[in-house]
PDB file of C-alpha atoms in Angstrom:
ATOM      1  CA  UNK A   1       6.927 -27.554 -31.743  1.00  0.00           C
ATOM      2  CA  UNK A   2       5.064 -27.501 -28.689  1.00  0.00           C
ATOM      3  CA  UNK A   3       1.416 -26.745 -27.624  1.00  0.00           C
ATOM      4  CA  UNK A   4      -0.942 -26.402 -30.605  1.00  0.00           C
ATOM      5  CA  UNK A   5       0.509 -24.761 -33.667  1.00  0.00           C
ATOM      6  CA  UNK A   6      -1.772 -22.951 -35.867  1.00  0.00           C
ATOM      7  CA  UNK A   7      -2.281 -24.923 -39.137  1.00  0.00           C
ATOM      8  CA  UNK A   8      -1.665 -22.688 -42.343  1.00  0.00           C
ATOM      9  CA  UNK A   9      -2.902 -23.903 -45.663  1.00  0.00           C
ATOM     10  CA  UNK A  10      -1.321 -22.680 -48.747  1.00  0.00           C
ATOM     11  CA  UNK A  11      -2.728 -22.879 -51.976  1.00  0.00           C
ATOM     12  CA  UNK A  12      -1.525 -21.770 -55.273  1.00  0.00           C
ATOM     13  CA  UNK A  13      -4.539 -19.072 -55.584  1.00  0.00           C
ATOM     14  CA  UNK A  14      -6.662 -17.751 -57.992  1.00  0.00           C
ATOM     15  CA  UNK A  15      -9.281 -14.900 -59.235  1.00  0.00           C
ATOM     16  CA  UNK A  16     -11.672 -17.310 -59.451  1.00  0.00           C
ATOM     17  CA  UNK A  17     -13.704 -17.256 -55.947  1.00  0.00           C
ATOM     18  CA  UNK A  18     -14.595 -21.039 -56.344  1.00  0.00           C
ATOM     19  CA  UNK A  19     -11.307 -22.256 -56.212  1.00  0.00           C
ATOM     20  CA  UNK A  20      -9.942 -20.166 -53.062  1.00  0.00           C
ATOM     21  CA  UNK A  21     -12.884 -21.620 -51.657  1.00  0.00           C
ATOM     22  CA  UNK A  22     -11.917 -24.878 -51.539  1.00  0.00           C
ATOM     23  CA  UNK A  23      -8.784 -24.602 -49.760  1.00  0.00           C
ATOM     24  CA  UNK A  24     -10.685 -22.453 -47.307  1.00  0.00           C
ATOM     25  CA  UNK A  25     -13.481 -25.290 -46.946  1.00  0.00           C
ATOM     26  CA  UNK A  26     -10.396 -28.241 -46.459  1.00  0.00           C
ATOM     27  CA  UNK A  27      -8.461 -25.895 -44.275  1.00  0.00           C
ATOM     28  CA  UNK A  28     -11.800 -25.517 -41.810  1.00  0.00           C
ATOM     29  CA  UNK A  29     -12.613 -29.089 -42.098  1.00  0.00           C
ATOM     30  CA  UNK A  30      -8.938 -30.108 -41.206  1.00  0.00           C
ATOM     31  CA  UNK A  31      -8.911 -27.693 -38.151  1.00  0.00           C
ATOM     32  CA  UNK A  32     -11.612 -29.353 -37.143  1.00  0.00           C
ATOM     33  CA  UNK A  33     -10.369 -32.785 -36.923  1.00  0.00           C
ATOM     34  CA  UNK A  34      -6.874 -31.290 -35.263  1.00  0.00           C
ATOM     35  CA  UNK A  35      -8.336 -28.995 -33.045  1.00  0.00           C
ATOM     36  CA  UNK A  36      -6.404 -26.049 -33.739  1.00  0.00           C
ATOM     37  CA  UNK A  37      -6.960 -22.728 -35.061  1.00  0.00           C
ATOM     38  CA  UNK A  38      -6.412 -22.385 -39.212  1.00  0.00           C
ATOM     39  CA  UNK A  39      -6.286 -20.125 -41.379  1.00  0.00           C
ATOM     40  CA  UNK A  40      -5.758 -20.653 -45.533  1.00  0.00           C
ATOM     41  CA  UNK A  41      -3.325 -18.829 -47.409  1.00  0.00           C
ATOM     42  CA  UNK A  42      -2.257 -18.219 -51.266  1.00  0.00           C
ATOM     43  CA  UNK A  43       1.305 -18.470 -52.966  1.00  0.00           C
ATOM     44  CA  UNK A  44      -0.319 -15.587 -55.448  1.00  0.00           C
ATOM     45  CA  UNK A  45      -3.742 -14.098 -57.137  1.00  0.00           C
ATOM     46  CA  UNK A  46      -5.869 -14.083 -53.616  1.00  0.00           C
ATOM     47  CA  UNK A  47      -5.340 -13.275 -50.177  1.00  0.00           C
ATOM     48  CA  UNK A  48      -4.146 -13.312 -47.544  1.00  0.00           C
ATOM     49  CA  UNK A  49      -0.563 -14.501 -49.217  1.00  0.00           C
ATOM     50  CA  UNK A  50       1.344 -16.344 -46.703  1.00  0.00           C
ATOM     51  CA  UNK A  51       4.402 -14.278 -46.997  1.00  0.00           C
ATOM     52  CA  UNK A  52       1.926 -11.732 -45.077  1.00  0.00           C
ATOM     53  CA  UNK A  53       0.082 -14.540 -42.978  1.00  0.00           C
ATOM     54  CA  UNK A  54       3.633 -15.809 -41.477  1.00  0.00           C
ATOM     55  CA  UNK A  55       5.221 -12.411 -41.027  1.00  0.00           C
ATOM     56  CA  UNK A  56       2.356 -11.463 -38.787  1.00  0.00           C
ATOM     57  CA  UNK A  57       2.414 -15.059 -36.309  1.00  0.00           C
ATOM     58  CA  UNK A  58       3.175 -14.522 -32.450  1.00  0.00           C
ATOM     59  CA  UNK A  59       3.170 -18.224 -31.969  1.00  0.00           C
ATOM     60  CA  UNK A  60       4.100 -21.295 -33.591  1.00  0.00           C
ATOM     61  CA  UNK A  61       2.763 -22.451 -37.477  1.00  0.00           C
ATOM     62  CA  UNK A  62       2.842 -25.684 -39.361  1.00  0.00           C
ATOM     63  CA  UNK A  63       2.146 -25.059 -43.138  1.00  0.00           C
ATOM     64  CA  UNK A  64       0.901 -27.583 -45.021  1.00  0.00           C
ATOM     65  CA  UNK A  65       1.154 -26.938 -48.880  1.00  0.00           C
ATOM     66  CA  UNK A  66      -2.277 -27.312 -50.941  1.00  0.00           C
ATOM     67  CA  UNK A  67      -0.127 -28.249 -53.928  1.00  0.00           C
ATOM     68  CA  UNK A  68      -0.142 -31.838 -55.912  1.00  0.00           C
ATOM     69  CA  UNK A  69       3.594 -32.443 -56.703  1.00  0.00           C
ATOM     70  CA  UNK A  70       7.066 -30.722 -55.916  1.00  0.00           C
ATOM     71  CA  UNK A  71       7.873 -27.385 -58.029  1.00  0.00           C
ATOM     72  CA  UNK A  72       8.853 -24.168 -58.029  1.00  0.00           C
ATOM     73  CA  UNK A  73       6.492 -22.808 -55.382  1.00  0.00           C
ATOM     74  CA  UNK A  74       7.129 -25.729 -53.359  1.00  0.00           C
ATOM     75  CA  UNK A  75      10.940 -25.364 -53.648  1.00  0.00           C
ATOM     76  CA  UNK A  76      11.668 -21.726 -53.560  1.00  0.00           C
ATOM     77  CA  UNK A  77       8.701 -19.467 -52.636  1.00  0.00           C
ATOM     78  CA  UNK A  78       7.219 -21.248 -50.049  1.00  0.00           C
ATOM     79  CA  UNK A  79      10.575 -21.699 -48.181  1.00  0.00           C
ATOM     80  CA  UNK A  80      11.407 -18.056 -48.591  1.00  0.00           C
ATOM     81  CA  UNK A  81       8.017 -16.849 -46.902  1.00  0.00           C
ATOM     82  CA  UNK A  82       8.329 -19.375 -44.254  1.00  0.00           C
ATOM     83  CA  UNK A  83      11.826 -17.714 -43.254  1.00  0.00           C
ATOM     84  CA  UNK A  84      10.032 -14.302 -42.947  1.00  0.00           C
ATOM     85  CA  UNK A  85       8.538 -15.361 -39.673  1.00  0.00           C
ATOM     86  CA  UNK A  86       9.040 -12.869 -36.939  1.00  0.00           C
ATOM     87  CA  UNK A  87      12.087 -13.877 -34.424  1.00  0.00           C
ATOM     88  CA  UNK A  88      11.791 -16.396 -32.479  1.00  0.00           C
ATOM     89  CA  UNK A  89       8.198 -17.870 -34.209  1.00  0.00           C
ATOM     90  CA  UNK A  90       8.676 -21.163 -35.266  1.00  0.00           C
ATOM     91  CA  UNK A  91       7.163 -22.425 -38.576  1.00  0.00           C
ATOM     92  CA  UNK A  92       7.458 -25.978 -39.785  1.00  0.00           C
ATOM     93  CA  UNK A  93       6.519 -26.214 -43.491  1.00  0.00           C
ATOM     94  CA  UNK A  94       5.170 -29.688 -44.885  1.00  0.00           C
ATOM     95  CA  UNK A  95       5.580 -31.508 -47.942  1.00  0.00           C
ATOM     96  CA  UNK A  96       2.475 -31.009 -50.714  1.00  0.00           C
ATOM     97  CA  UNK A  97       0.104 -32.934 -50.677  1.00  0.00           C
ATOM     98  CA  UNK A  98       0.685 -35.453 -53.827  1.00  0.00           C
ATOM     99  CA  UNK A  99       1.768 -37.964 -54.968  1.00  0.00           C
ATOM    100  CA  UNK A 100      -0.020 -40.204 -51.899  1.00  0.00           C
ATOM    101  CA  UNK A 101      -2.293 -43.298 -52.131  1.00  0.00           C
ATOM    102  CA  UNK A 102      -4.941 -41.407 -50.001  1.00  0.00           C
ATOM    103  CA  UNK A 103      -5.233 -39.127 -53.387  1.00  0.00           C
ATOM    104  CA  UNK A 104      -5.391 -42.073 -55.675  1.00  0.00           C
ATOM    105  CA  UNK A 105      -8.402 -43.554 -53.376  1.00  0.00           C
ATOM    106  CA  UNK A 106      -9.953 -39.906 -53.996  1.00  0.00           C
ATOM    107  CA  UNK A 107      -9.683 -40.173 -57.191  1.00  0.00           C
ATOM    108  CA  UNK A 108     -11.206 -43.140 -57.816  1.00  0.00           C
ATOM    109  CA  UNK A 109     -14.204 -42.506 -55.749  1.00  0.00           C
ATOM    110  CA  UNK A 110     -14.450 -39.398 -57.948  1.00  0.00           C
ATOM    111  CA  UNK A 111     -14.654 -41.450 -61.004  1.00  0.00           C
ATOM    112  CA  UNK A 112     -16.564 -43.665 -59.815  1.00  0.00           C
ATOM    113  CA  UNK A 113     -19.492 -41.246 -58.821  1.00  0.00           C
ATOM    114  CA  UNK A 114     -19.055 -39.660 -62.290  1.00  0.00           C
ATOM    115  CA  UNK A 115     -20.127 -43.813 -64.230  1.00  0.00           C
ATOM    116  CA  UNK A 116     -16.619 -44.980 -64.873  1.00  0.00           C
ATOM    117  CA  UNK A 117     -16.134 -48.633 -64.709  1.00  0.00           C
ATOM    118  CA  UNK A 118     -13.050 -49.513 -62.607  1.00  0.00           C
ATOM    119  CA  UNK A 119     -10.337 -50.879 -64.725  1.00  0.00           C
ATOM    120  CA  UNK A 120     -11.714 -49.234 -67.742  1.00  0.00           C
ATOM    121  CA  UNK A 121      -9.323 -47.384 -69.891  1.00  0.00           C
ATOM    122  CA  UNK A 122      -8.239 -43.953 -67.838  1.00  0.00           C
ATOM    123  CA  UNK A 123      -6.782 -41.020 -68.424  1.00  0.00           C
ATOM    124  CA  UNK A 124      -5.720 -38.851 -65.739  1.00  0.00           C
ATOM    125  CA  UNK A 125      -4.675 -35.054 -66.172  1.00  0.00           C
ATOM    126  CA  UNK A 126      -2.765 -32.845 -64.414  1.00  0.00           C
ATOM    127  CA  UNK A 127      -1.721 -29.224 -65.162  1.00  0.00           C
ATOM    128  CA  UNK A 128       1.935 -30.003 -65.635  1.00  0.00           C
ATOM    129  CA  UNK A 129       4.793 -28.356 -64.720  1.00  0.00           C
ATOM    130  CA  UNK A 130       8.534 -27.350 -66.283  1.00  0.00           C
ATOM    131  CA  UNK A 131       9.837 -28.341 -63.510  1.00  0.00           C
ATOM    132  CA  UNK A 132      11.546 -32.026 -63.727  1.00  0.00           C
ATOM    133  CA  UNK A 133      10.447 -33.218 -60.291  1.00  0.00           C
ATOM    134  CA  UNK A 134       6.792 -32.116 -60.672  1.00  0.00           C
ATOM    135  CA  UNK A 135       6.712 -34.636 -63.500  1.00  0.00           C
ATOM    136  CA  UNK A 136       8.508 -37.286 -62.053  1.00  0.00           C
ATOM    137  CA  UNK A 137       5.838 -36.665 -58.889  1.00  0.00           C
ATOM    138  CA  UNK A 138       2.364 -36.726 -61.612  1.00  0.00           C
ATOM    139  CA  UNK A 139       4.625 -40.124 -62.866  1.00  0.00           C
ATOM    140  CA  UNK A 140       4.338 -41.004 -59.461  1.00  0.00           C
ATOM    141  CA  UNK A 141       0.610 -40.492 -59.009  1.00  0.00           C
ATOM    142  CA  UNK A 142      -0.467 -42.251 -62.182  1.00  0.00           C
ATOM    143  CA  UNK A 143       1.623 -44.941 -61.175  1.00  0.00           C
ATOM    144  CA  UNK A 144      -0.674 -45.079 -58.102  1.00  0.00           C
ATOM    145  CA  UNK A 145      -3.714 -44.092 -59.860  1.00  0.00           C
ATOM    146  CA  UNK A 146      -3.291 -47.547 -61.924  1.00  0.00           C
ATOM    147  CA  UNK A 147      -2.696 -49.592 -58.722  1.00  0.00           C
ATOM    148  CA  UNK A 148      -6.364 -48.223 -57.089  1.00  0.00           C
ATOM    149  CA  UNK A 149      -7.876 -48.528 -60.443  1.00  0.00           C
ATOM    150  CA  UNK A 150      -6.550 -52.044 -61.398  1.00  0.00           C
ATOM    151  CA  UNK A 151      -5.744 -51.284 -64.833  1.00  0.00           C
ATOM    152  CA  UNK A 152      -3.128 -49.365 -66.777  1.00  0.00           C
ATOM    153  CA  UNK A 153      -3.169 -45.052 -66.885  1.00  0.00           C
ATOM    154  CA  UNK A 154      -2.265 -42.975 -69.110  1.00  0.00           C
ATOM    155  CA  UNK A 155      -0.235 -39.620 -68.306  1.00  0.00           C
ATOM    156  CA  UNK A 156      -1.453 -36.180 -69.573  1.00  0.00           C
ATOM    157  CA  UNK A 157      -0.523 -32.754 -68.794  1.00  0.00           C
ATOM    158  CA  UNK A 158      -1.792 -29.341 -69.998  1.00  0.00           C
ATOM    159  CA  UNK A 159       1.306 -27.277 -69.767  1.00  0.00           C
ATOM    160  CA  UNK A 160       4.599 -28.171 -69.103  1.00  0.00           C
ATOM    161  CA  UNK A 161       6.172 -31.782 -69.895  1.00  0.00           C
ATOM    162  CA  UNK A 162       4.547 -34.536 -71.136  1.00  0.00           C
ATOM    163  CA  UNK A 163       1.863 -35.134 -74.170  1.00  0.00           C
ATOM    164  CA  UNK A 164      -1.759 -32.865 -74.385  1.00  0.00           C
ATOM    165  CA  UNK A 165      -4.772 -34.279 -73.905  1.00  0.00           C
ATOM    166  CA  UNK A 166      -5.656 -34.327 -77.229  1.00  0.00           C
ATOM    167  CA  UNK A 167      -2.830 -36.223 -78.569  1.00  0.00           C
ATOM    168  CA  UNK A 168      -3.809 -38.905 -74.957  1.00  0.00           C
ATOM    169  CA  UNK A 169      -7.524 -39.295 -74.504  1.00  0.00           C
ATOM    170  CA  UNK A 170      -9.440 -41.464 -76.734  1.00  0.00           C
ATOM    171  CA  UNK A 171     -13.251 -41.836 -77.503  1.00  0.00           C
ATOM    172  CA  UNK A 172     -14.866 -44.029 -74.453  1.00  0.00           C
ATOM    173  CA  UNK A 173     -11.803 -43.765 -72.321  1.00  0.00           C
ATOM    174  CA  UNK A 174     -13.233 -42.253 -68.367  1.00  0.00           C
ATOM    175  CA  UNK A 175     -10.910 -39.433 -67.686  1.00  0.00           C
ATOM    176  CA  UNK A 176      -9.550 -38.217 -64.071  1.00  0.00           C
ATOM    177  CA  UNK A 177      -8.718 -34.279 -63.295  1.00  0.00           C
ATOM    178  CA  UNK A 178      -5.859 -34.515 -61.087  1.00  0.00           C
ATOM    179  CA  UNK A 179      -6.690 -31.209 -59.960  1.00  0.00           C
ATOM    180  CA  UNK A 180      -7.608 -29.965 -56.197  1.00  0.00           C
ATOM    181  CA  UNK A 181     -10.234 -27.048 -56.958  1.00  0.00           C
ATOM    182  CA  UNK A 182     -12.728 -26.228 -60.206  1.00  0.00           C
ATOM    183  CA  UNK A 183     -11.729 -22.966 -62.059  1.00  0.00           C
ATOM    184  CA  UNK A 184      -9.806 -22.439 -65.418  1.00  0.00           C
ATOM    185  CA  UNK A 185      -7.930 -25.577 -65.668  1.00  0.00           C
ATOM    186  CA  UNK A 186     -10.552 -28.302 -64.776  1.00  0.00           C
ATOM    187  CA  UNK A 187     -12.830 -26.406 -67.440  1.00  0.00           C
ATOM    188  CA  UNK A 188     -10.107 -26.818 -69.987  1.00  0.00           C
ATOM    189  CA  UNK A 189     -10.058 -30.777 -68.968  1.00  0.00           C
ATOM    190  CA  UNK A 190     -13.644 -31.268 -69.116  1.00  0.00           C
ATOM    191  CA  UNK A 191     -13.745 -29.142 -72.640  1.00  0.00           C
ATOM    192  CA  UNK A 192     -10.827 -31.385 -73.860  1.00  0.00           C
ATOM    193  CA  UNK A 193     -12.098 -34.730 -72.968  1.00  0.00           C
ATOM    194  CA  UNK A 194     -15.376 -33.985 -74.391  1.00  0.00           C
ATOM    195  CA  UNK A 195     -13.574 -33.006 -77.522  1.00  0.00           C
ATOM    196  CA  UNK A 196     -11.952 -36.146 -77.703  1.00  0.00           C
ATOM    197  CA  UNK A 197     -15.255 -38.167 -76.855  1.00  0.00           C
ATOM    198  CA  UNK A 198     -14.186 -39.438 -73.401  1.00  0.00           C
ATOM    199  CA  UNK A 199     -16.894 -41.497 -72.347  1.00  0.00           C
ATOM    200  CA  UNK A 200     -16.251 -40.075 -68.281  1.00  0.00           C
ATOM    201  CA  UNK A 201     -14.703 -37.042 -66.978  1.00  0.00           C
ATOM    202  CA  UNK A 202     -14.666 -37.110 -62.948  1.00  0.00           C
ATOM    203  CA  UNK A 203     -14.885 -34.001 -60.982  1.00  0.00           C
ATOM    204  CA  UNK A 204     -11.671 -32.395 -59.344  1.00  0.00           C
ATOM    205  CA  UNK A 205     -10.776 -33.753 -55.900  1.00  0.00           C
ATOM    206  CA  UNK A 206     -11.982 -30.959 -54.424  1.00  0.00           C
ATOM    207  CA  UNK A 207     -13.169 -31.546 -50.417  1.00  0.00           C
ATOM    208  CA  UNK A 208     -13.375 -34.925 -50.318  1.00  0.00           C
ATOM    209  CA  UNK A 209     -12.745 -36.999 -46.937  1.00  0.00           C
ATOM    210  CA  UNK A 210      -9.677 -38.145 -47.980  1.00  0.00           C
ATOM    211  CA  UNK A 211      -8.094 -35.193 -49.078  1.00  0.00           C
ATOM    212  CA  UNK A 212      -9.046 -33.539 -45.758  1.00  0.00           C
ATOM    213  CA  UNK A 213      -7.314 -36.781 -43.808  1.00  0.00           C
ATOM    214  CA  UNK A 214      -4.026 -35.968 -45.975  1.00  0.00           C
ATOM    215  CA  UNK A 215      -4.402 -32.357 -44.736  1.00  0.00           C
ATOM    216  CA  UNK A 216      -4.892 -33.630 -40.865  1.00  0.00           C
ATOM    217  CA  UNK A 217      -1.782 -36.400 -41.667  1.00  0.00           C
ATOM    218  CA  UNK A 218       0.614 -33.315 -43.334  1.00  0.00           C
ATOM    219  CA  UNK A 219       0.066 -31.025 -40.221  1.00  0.00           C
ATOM    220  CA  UNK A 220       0.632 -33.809 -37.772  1.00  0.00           C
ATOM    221  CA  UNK A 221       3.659 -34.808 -39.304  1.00  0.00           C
TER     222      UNK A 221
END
């Protein structure tokens, strides 16, 4: 792809306003380090969806998903909207943005800020997936997480495979939302570890610099 593409973000989506947001604040911020036009688009629940933002392109895209591990979206619907390009258009679609070691540094900076001790006990939790290489991807990212923080973590989800954080979290451990925007989910982690008398629960990951400098490295790849 020649000349400079237009970068499309795609996010899951949601109703909640806060979390669209986001992607719309890391898609600006990345545009601005690249230098290119942007624009942020939604699998579902928000819009514009990027089935509709690719159909409409006169000029070459590269699509960088806003996504933490490899699923369904990732496998099947973000493929299928990238095909429905017009004729002609050009559209490179990247790989999501987790598991990476940029996220891991994120994350601990996020704990961090929130009191945890590095090295204390940790907990990180991700919304889980069905899908077999989503969890072998949030296996991947703890795996990380515990090489940044320099001490073993624990692995748990709230759908999907793997063990609830209620049966994971235990009073005094620091907890990490593996989790890109605030809305219903990182609630329901912050509600859970509180239940279980985490001593920590760190903010989602949200706009930080080095989520924004996996955003610049997906498009330039």
């Amino acid at each position: 792809m020649s000349g400079s593409p237009l970068l499309v973000t795609v996010a899951h989506g949601t109703r909640r306003a806060g979390g669209n947001e986001t992607a719309r604040r890391l898609t600006a911020a990345a545009a601005e380090r690249l230098g290119v036009p942007a624009t942020a688009a939604y699998v579902e629940l928000s819009e514009p969806l990027l089935a509709d933002v690719v159909a409409r392109l006169d000029g070459p895209a590269a699509v960088v998903p806003l996504l933490l591990s490899t699923g369904f979206h990732v496998r099947q619907d973000l493929p299928q909207a990238c095909a429905g390009a017009p004729a002609g258009v050009p559209v490179a679609l990247g790989r999501p943005l987790g598991p990476d070691p940029l996220l891991a540094r994120a994350q601990v900076d996020r704990l961090v800020e929130a009191g945890a001790e590095p090295g204390a006990p940790l907990v990180m939790v991700a919304a889980g997936s069905t899908d077999l290489r989503a969890w072998r991807d949030l296996r991947g990212a703890t795996r990380l997480l515990a090489g940044q923080w320099g001490g073993r973590v624990r692995l748990a989800t709230l759908s999907g495979y793997g063990r609830r954080p209620e049966e994971v979290v235990r009073p005094g451990d620091a907890v990490s939302a593996y989790l890109l925007s605030p809305g219903l989910f990182s609630r329901k982690v912050r509600e859970m570890a509180d239940a279980a008398g985490a001593g920590v629960c760190a903010d989602v990951l949200g706009e930080h610099p080095l989520v924004v400098e996996l955003v610049v490295q997906r498009a330039r790849s």
